Structures are given as structure tokens and as C-alpha cells.
Coordinates of C-alpha atoms and ligand atoms in Angstrom, one line a residue:
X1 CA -222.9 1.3 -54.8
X2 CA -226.1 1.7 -53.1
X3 CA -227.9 -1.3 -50.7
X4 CA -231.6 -1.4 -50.5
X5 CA -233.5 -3.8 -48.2
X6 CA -237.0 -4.3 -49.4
X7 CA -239.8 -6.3 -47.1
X8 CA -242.6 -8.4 -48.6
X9 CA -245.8 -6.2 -49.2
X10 CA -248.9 -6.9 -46.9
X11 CA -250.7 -5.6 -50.2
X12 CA -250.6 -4.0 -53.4
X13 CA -252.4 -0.9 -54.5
X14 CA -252.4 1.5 -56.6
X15 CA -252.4 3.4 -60.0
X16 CA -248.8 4.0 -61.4
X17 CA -247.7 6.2 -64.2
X18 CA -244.3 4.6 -65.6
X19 CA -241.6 6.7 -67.2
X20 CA -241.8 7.0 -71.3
X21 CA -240.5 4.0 -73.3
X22 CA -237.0 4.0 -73.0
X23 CA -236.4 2.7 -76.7
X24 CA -239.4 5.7 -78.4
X25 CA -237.0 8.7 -76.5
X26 CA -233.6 7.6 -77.7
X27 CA -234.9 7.6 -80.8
X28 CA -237.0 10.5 -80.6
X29 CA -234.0 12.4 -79.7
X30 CA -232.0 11.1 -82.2
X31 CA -234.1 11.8 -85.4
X32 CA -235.2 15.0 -84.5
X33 CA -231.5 16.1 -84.1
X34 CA -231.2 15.1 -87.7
X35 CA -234.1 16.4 -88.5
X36 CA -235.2 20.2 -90.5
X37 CA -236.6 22.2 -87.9
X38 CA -237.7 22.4 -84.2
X39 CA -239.6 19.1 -82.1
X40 CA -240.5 19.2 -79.1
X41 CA -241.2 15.5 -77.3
X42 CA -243.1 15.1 -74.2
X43 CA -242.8 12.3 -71.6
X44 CA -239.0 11.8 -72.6
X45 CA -237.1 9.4 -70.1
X46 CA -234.9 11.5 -68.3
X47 CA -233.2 7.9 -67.0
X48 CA -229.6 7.2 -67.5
X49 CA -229.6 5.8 -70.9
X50 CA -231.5 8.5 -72.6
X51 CA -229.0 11.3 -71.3
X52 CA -226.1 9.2 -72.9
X53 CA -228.1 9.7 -76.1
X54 CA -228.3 13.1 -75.7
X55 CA -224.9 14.1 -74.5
X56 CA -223.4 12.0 -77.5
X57 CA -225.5 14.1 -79.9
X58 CA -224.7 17.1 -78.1
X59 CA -220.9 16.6 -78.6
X60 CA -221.8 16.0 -82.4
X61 CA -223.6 19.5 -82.4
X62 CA -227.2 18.7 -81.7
X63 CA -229.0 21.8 -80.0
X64 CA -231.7 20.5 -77.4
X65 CA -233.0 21.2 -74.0
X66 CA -234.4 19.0 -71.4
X67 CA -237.1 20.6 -68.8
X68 CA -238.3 17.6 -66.9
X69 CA -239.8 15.4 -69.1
X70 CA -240.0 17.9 -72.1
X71 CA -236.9 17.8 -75.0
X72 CA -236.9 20.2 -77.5
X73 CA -234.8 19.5 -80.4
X74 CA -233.5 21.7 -83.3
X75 CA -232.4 19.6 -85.6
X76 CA -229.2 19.8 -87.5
X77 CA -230.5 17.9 -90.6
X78 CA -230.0 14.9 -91.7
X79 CA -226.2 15.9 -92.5
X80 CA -225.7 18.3 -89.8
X81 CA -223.8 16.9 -86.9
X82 CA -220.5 17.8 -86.9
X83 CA -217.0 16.0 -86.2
X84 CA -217.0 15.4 -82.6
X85 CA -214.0 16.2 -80.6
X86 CA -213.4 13.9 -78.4
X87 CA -214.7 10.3 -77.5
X88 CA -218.2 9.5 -77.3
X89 CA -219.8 8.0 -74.0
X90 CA -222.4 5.9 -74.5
X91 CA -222.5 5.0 -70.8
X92 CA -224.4 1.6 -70.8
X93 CA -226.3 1.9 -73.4
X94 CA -226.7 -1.0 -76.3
X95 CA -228.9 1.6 -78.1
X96 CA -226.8 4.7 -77.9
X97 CA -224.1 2.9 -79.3
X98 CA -225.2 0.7 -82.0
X99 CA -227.8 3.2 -83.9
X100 CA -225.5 6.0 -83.3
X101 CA -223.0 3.7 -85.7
X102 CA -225.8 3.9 -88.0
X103 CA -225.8 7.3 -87.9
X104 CA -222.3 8.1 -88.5
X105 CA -221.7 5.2 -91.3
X106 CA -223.2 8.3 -93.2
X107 CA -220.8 11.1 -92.1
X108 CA -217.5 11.0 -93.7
X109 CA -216.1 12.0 -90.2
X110 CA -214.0 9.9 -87.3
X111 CA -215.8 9.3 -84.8
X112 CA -215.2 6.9 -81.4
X113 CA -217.7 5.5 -79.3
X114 CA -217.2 3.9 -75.7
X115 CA -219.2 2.9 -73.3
X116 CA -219.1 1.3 -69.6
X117 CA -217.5 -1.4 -68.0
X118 CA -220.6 -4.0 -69.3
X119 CA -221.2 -2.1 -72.6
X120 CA -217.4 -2.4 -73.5
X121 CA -218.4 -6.3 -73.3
X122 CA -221.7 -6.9 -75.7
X123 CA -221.2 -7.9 -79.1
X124 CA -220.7 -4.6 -81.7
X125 CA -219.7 -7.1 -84.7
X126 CA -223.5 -7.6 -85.3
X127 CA -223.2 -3.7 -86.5
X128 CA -220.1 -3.3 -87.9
X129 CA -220.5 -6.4 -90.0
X130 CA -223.4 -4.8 -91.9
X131 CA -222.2 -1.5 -91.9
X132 CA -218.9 -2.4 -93.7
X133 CA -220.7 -4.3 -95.6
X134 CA -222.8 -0.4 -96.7
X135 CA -219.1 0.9 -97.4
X136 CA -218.6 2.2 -93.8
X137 CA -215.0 1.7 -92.0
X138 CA -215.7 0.3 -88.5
X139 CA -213.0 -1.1 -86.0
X140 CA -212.8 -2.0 -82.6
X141 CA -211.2 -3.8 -80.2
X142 CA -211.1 -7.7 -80.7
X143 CA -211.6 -7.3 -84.2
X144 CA -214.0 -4.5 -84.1
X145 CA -215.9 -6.5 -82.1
X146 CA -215.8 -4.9 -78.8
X147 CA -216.2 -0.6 -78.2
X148 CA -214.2 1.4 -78.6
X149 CA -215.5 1.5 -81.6
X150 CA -214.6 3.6 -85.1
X151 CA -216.7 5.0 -87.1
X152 CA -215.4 6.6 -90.6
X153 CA -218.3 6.5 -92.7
X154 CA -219.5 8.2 -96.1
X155 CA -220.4 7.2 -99.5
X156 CA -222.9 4.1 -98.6
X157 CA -224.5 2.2 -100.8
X158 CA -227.4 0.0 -99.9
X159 CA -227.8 -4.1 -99.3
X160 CA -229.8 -6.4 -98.9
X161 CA -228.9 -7.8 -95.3
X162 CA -230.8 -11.2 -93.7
X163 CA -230.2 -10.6 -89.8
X164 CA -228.6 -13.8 -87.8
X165 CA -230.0 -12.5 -84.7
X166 CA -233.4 -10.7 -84.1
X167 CA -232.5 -7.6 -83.2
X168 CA -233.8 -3.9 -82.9
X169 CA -230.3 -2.2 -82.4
X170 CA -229.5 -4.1 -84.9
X171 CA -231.9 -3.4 -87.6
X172 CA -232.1 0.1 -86.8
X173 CA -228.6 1.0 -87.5
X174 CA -228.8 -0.3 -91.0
X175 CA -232.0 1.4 -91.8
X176 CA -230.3 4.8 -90.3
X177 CA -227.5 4.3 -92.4
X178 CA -229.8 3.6 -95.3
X179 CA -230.7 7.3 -95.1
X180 CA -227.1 8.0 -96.9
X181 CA -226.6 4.9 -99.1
X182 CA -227.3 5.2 -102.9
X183 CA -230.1 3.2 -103.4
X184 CA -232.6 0.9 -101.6
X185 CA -231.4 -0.8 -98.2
X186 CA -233.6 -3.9 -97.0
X187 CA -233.1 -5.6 -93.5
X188 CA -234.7 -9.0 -93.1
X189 CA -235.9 -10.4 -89.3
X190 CA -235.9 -13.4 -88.2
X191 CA -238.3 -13.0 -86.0
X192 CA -240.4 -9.6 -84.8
X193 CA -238.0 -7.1 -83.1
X194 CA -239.4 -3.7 -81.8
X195 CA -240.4 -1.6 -84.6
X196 CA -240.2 2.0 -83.1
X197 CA -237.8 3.1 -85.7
X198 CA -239.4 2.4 -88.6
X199 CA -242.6 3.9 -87.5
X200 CA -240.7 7.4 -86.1
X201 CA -238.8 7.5 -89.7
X202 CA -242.3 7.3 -92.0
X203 CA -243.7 9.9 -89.6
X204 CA -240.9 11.8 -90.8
X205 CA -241.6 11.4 -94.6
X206 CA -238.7 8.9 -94.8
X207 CA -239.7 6.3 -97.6
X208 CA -240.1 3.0 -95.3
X209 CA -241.8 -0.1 -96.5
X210 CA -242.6 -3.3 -94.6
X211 CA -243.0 -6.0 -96.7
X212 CA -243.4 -9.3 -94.7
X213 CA -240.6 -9.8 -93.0
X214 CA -238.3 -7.6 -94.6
X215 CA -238.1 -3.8 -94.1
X216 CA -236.9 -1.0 -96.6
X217 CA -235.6 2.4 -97.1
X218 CA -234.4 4.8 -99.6
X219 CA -232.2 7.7 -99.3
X220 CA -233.7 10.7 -97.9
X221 CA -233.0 14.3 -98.4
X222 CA -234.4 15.9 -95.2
X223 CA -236.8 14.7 -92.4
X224 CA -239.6 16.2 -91.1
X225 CA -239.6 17.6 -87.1
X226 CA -241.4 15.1 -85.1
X227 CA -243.2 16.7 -82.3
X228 CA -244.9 13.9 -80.2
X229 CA -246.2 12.2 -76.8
X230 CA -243.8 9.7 -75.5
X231 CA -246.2 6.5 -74.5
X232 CA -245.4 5.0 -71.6
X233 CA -243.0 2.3 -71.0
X234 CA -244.4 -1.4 -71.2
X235 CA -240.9 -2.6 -69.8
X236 CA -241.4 -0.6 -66.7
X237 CA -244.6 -1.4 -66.7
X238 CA -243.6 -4.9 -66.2
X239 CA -242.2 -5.0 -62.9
X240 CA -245.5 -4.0 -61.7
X241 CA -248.2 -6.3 -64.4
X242 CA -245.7 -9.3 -62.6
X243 CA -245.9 -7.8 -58.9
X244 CA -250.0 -7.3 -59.4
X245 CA -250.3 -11.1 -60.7
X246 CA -247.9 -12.8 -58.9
X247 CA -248.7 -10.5 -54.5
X248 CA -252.1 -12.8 -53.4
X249 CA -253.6 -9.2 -52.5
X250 CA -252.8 -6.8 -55.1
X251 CA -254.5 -4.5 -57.6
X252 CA -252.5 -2.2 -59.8
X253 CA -253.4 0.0 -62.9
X254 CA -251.0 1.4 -65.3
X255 CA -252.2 4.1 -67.3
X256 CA -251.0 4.8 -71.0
X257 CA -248.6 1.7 -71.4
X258 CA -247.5 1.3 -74.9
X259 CA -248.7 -1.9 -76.2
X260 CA -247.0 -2.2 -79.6
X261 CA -247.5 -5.4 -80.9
X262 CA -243.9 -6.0 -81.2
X263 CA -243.4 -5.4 -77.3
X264 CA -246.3 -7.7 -75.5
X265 CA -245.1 -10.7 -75.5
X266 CA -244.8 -10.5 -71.7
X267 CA -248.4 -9.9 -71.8
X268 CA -249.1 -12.9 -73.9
X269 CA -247.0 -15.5 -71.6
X270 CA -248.5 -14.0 -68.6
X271 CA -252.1 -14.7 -69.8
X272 CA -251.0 -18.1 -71.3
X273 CA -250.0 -18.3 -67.4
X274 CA -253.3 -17.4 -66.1
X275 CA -252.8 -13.5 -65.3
X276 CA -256.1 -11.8 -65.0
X277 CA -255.0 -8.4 -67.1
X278 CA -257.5 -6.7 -68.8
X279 CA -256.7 -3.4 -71.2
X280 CA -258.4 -0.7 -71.3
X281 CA -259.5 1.2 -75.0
X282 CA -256.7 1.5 -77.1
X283 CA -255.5 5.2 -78.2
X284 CA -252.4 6.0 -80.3
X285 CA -250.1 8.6 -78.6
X286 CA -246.8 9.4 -80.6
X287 CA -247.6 7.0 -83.6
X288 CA -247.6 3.9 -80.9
X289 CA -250.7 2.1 -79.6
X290 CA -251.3 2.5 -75.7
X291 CA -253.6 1.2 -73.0
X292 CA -254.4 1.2 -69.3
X293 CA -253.8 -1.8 -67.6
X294 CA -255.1 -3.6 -64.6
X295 CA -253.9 -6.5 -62.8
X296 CA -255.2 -8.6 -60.2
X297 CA -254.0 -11.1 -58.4
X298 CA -254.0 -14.5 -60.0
X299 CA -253.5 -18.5 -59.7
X300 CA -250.5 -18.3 -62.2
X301 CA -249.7 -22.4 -63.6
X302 CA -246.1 -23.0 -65.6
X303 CA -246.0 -22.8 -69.3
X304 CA -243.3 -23.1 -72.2
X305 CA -242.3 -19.7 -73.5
X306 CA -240.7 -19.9 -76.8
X307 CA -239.7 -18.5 -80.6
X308 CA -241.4 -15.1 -81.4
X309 CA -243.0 -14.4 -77.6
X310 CA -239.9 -14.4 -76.3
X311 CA -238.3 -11.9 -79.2
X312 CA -241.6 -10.0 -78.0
X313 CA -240.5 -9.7 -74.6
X314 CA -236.8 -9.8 -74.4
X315 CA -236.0 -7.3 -72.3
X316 CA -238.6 -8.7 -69.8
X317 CA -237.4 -12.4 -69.1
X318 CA -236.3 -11.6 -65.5
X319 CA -239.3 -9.7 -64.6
X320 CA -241.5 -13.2 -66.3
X321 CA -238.8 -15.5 -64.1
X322 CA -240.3 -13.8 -61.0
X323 CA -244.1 -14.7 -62.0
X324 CA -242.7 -17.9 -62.8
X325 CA -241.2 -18.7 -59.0
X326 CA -244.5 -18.2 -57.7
X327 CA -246.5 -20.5 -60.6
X328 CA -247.5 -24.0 -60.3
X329 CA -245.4 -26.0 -62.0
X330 CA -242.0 -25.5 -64.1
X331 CA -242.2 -22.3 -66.6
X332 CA -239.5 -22.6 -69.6
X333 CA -237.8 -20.2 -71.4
X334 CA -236.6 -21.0 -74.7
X335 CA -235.0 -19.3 -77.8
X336 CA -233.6 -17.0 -75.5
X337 CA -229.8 -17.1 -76.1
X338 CA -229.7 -13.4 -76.6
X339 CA -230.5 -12.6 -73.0
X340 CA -226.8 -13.6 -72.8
X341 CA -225.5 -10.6 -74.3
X342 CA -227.9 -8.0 -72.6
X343 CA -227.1 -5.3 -69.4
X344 CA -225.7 -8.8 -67.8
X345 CA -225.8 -12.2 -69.1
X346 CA -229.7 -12.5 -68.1
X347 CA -230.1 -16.2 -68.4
X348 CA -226.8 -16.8 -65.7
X349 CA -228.0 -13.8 -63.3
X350 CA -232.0 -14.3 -63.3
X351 CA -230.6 -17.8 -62.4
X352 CA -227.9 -17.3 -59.6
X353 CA -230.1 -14.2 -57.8
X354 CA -233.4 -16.5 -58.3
X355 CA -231.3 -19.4 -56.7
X356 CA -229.9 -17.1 -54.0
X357 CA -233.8 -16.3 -52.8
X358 CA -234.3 -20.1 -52.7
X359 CA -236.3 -20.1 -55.9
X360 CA -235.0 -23.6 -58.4
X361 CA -233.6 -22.6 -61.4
X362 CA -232.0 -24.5 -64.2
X363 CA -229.8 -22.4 -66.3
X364 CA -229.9 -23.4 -70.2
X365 CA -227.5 -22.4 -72.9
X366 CA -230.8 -20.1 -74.7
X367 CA -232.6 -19.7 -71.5
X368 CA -233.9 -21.7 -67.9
X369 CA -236.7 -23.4 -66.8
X370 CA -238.3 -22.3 -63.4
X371 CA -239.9 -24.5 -60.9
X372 CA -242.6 -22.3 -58.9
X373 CA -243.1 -22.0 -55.4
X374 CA -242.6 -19.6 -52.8
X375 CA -239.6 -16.7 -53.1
X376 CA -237.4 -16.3 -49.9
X377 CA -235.7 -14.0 -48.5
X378 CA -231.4 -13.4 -48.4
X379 CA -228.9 -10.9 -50.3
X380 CA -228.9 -10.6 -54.2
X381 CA -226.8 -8.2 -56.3
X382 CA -228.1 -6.3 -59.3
X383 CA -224.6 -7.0 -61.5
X384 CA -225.3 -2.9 -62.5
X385 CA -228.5 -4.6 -64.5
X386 CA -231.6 -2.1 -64.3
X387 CA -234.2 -5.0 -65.2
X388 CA -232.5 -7.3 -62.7
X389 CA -232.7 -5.0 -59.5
X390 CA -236.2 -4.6 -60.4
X391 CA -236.9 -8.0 -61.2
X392 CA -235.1 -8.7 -57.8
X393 CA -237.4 -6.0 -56.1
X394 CA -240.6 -7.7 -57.2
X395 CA -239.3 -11.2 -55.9
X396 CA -238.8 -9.5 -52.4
X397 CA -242.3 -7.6 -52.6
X398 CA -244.2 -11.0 -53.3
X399 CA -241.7 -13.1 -51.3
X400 CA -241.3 -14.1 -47.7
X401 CA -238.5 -12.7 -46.1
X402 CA -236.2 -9.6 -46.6
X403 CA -234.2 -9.4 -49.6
X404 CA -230.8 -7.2 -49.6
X405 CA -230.1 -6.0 -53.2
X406 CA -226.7 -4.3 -53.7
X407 CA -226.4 -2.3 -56.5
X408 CA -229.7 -0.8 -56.5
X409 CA -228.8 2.5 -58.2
X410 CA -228.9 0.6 -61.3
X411 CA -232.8 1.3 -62.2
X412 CA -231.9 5.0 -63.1
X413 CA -230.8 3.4 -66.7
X414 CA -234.4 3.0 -67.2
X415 CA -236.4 3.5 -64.3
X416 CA -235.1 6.6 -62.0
X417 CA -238.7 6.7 -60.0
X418 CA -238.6 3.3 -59.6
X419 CA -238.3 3.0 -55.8
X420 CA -240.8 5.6 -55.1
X421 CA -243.3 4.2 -57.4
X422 CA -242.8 1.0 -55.1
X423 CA -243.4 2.7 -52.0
X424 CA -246.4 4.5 -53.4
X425 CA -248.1 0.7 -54.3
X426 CA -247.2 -1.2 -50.8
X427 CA -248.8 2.1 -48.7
Ligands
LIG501 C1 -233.6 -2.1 -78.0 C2 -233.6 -3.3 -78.6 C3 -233.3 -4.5 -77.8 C4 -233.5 -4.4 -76.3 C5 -232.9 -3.1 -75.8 C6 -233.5 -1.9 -76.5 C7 -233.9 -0.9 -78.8 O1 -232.0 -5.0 -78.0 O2 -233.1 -5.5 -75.6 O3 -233.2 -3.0 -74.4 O4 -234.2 0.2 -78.3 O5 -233.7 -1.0 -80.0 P1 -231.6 -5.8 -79.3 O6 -231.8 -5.0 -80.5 O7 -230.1 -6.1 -79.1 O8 -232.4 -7.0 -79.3

């Protein structure tokens, strides 16, 4: 495990290029090894996660290469992967795992997935309920509720399935499956979860419809190569948009952020807040919609963050519980239960590592209300949780004293560069 004692910054400068969006490479990899012919993707994350992707479709035959931030894929087709011989290793990756199930629901093959020590604890029922559901044979531990996971899949046929939870993983796996099932398969949100698959598979000549809330697919023969541009990752991008708003002497630009609608919701709350971030023209690299952005440093005042916002920014509640510390006022987070069942239970560890830096925070059963004021300095642990070491890293950076975070090594899930990049702003 790996210590790292960060100072508060004097300043903040700088223009930072984040890593490519974690979610757009595992599933740039992923569909290009299924698809009919060669793809190369540029600005791939080379962090953690990502490689679990890759090594698991390597054991199931996929033929890639990795040259920095370059993958080229040669697809196997959609029914190409083979029988894998031994377990597969989704390290910690949510993603990996439950769209990989997708996946293999439509291979008549065995297949097992695992994962690491936190992965082998999130919720896998919210897949295998659905996929069973398709036809699909799935079992795991606790019911088939906890990986190891089986997979024996084959002869699917499509449903009609109304999500409990909002969820990307989720949703994704039953449209992947849908690829093999006889007939249409329609998943219904509750609320707007990242749509990167859906957009990747109608680049691919998949037949995808949105139609309000509801998304559908029919069975495909072959997919199209996808040769693309990674954009850059918003959720990266985050710690920094929070450090620039919330340092009293900062100025950062981030160049080529995705801004997908269904990811900004940080963005929104943050503005709600009082964050002076202005976006630059928007392009479209790799199907997405990106922007630069600049942040300055800003008077941020409390606000409620609720319902579809916070399905909008999920994976950034700790970075938000950071701008919220140093707010006016109380900042709430509602409708936030699944934070519970991310890389750590988010709502209990934001909480105790906020409270350990002297920062008041009430822990709620879907989320925590933050009072603002200054952030101190003391010894925090990362629980192995990328977005919580650099959560933590940004409280020391606009805080007052020295902040100890063990477990540091955990940003390379997401954010290998991460330290560096940190560096580079305080010089
Ligand atoms: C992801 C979906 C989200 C998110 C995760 C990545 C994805 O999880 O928290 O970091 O790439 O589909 P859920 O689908 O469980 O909400």
C-alpha cells in the first residue's frame, strides 16, 4: 500500500489533459472485439480497469494490442470469442464484470467471472436477474448474487425489462445480450444513466432506438469496426473543475472533456453552487460531445442535490462533497443510495474521511448533507476507492494542513497520471 502526504497548494495553475473516459474505452474495447474487422481507438485509458477488460477478452480470444494510448482490435465477430479456460479476472471493475455477463448470456459456453476483494462484494443480482429472465443460466455465490459468477448462456430471447435502479452496467448488459435474443429487447430507466453504449452500438449498424425512456435493440448479425477518438474523461476531469472552484487562487483548463449530457450533472450542481465554469465550443470526438473547460476560483453557497443530477453525476459525489466543505452553508445529497454499492460504500467513506479532516458530515441512508467551512489537515485512507483518494487529494490541496492518504495507489483504476497531473497544477 502506498502513503502519499499532500500539502495545501499556494495556487492553482494550469492546463490538464485527463486520461480518456474510462466507461467509452471498456466499451470500445469490448465491441470492437466482437466486432467484423480491424479498429483502432485512440486515447484508450490504459488505467487499471480498462486492462481487466482487455485481459478478460483476451482469455476469450480477442486479438488486440495496446501501444500507449492506442488499441487496435481485430474483432472476433459478434460470435467469435471462444470458451475461456480458466477464470476470468475482472479486477475491480463493476463494468468489466456486469457487461461482460451481457456478453456471454449469448455464448452457449461456461464461463466464470471474479473479481477483487471489493468487487466480490457489489450487487451482481441486478444482472443475473434480467439475464435469466433472457434465458441465460447465471449463479453465484449468495444466490448468484455475489461473483464468482456463471455464465452459461445461449438461445436468448428478448424482454421487456423496467430497471429498479438507474444503472449503466446495468442496462448495458441487457442491450449486449439483446444482440443474441430472438426478437426485440427494451430496457426502461428510471432515471438518465450514461448512454455510451447505446451510442457505440448504432455507430456500429446495431438497430438501437431510444424512445423516451425506454431503449431497444434487435438481434444483429455482424457489427461494424469502430475506429474512434476516445474523449476525455469528465470524471477525471472532476477532481480538478472542484480543486479550480473550491483553491481561492486557482485557474485550470481542461481540454476535450466529454460533456455527454448524461454525465454533467457535476457540472450542473457546481453552477447551481456558484462555480464560475465556462465551456468552450462543443465538437464531437468518437460519437460523444466534448469541450474545454475553465475554472476559476469561486464564492461557492450550499444547495440540495437531488433525483436525476445526481444519477448525472454518480460517480462524482465525493469529488462534489469536497466543493461542498468549502461552501457556505449545508450542501445535500439526495437520491443517492447507490453510492452505497460503488468502489466503497461512498456515502459511509466521503463521510468518515471528510469527518477525519474536520469537515461535518451527516451520513444519510441515500446520501449526507455537508456543512461548509474550512478542510483540515490529518490521516485519511482511500478504502482501495480511486474517486475517494482523489477526492481526498483535492481536500488536502484546498485545505489547511497536511493530509496523509494511505492507499494512494488506488487512482491507477481510473487515473494512473493522476499524481503528476497534481504536481504539474500546484508548480
Ligand atoms: C458505469 C456505470 C456506473 C458508474 C461506473 C461506470 C459504466 O455504474 O458508477 O463507474 O461504465 O457503465 P452503474 O451502472 O452501476 O450505475
Amino acid at each position: 500500500m502506498t502513503t502519499r502526504t499532500i500539502s495545501p497548494a499556494r495556487r492553482l495553475r494550469g492546463t490538464i489533459s485527463v486520461p480518456g473516459d474510462k466507461s467509452v474505452s471498456h466499451r470500445a474495447a469490448m465491441l470492437n472485439a466482437l466486432a467484423s474487422g480491424e479498429a483502432a481507438v485512440h486515447n484508450f485509458l490504459p488505467g487499471d480497469d480498462c486492462m481487466s477488460t482487455l485481459a478478460v477478452l483476451r482469455q476469450l480470444g480477442a486479438d488486440w494490442s495496446l501501444d500507449g494510448a492506442t488499441l487496435r482490435v481485430r474483432g472476433a465477430g459478434l460470435r467469435g470469442l471462444r470458451e475461456a479456460d480458466g477464470v476470468l479476472d475482472c479486477g475491480n471493475s463493476g463494468t468489466t464484470m456486469r457487461l461482460m455477463c451481457g456478453v456471454l448470456a449469448g455464448y452457449d459456453v461456461h464461463s466464470v467471472l471474479t473479481g477483487d476483494a471489493s468487487l466480490r462484494t457489489r450487487p451482481m443480482a441486478r444482472v443475473a436477474e434480467p439475464l435469466r429472465q433472457m434465458g441465460a443460466r447465471i449463479d453465484g455465490r449468495d444466490g448468484g448474487r455475489l461473483a464468482p459468477v456463471s455464465v452459461r448462456g445461449g438461445a436468448l430471447r428478448g424482454i421487456r425489462y423496467a430497471m429498479p435502479v438507474a444503472s449503466a452496467q446495468v442496462k448495458s448488459a441487457v442491450l449486449l445480450a439483446g444482440l443474441y435474443a430472438e426478437g426485440e429487447t427494451i430496457v426502461e430507466e428510471p432515471a438518465p444513466a450514461r448512454d455510451h453504449t447505446e451510442r457505440m452500438l448504432a455507430a456500429m449498424g446495431a438497430h438501437v432506438r431510444r424512445e423516451g425512456a425506454a431503449v431497444s435493440i434487435r438481434p444483429a448479425a455482424a457489427l461494424s469496426p469502430l475506429s474512434m477518438r476516445v474523449p476525455n474523461d469528465i470524471s477525471a476531469a472532476a477532481f480538478w473543475i472542484v480543486a479550480g472552484l473550491a483553491h481561492p487562487d486557482a485557474e485550470i483548463t481542461l481540454t476535450g472533456v466529454g460533456i455527454n449530457p448524461t454525465r454533467t450533472g457535476l457540472i450542473d450542481a457546481l453552477r447551481a453552487m456558484g462555480g464560475d465554469i465556462s465551456t468552450g465550443e462543443e465538437r464531437t470526438v468518437g460519437g460523444e460531445p466534448v469541450a474545454d473547460i475553465v475554472v476559476r476560483s469561486s464564492r461557492l453557497e450550499g444547495v440540495v442535490v437531488a433525483g436525476d443530477t445526481v444519477a448525472r453525476m454518480i460517480d462524482e459525489a465525493p469529488a462534489l462533497a469536497v466543493a461542498a466543505a468549502r461552501a457556505a452553508g449545508t450542501t445535500e445529497v439526495r437520491d443517492a443510495g447507490e453510492l452505497r454499492v460503488k468502489e466503497s460504500d461512498r456515502i459511509a467513506t466521503t463521510a468518515s474521511q471528510l469527518q477525519a479532516l474536520g469537515v461535518r458530515v451527516e451520513e444519510r441512508d441515500n446520501g449526507m448533507a455537508i456543512e461548509g467551512g474550512a478542510i483540515g489537515g490529518g490521516a485519511v485512507r482511500s478504502f482501495g476507492d480511486h474517486r475517494l483518494a482523489m477526492a481526498l487529494a483535492v481536500a488536502a490541496l484546498c485545505g489547511t494542513g497536511d493530509v496523509r492518504i494511505d492507499g494512494a495507489e488506488a487512482v491507477s483504476v481510473s487515473y494512473p497520471a493522476f499524481w503528476d497531473d497534481l504536481e504539474r497544477l500546484r508548480a
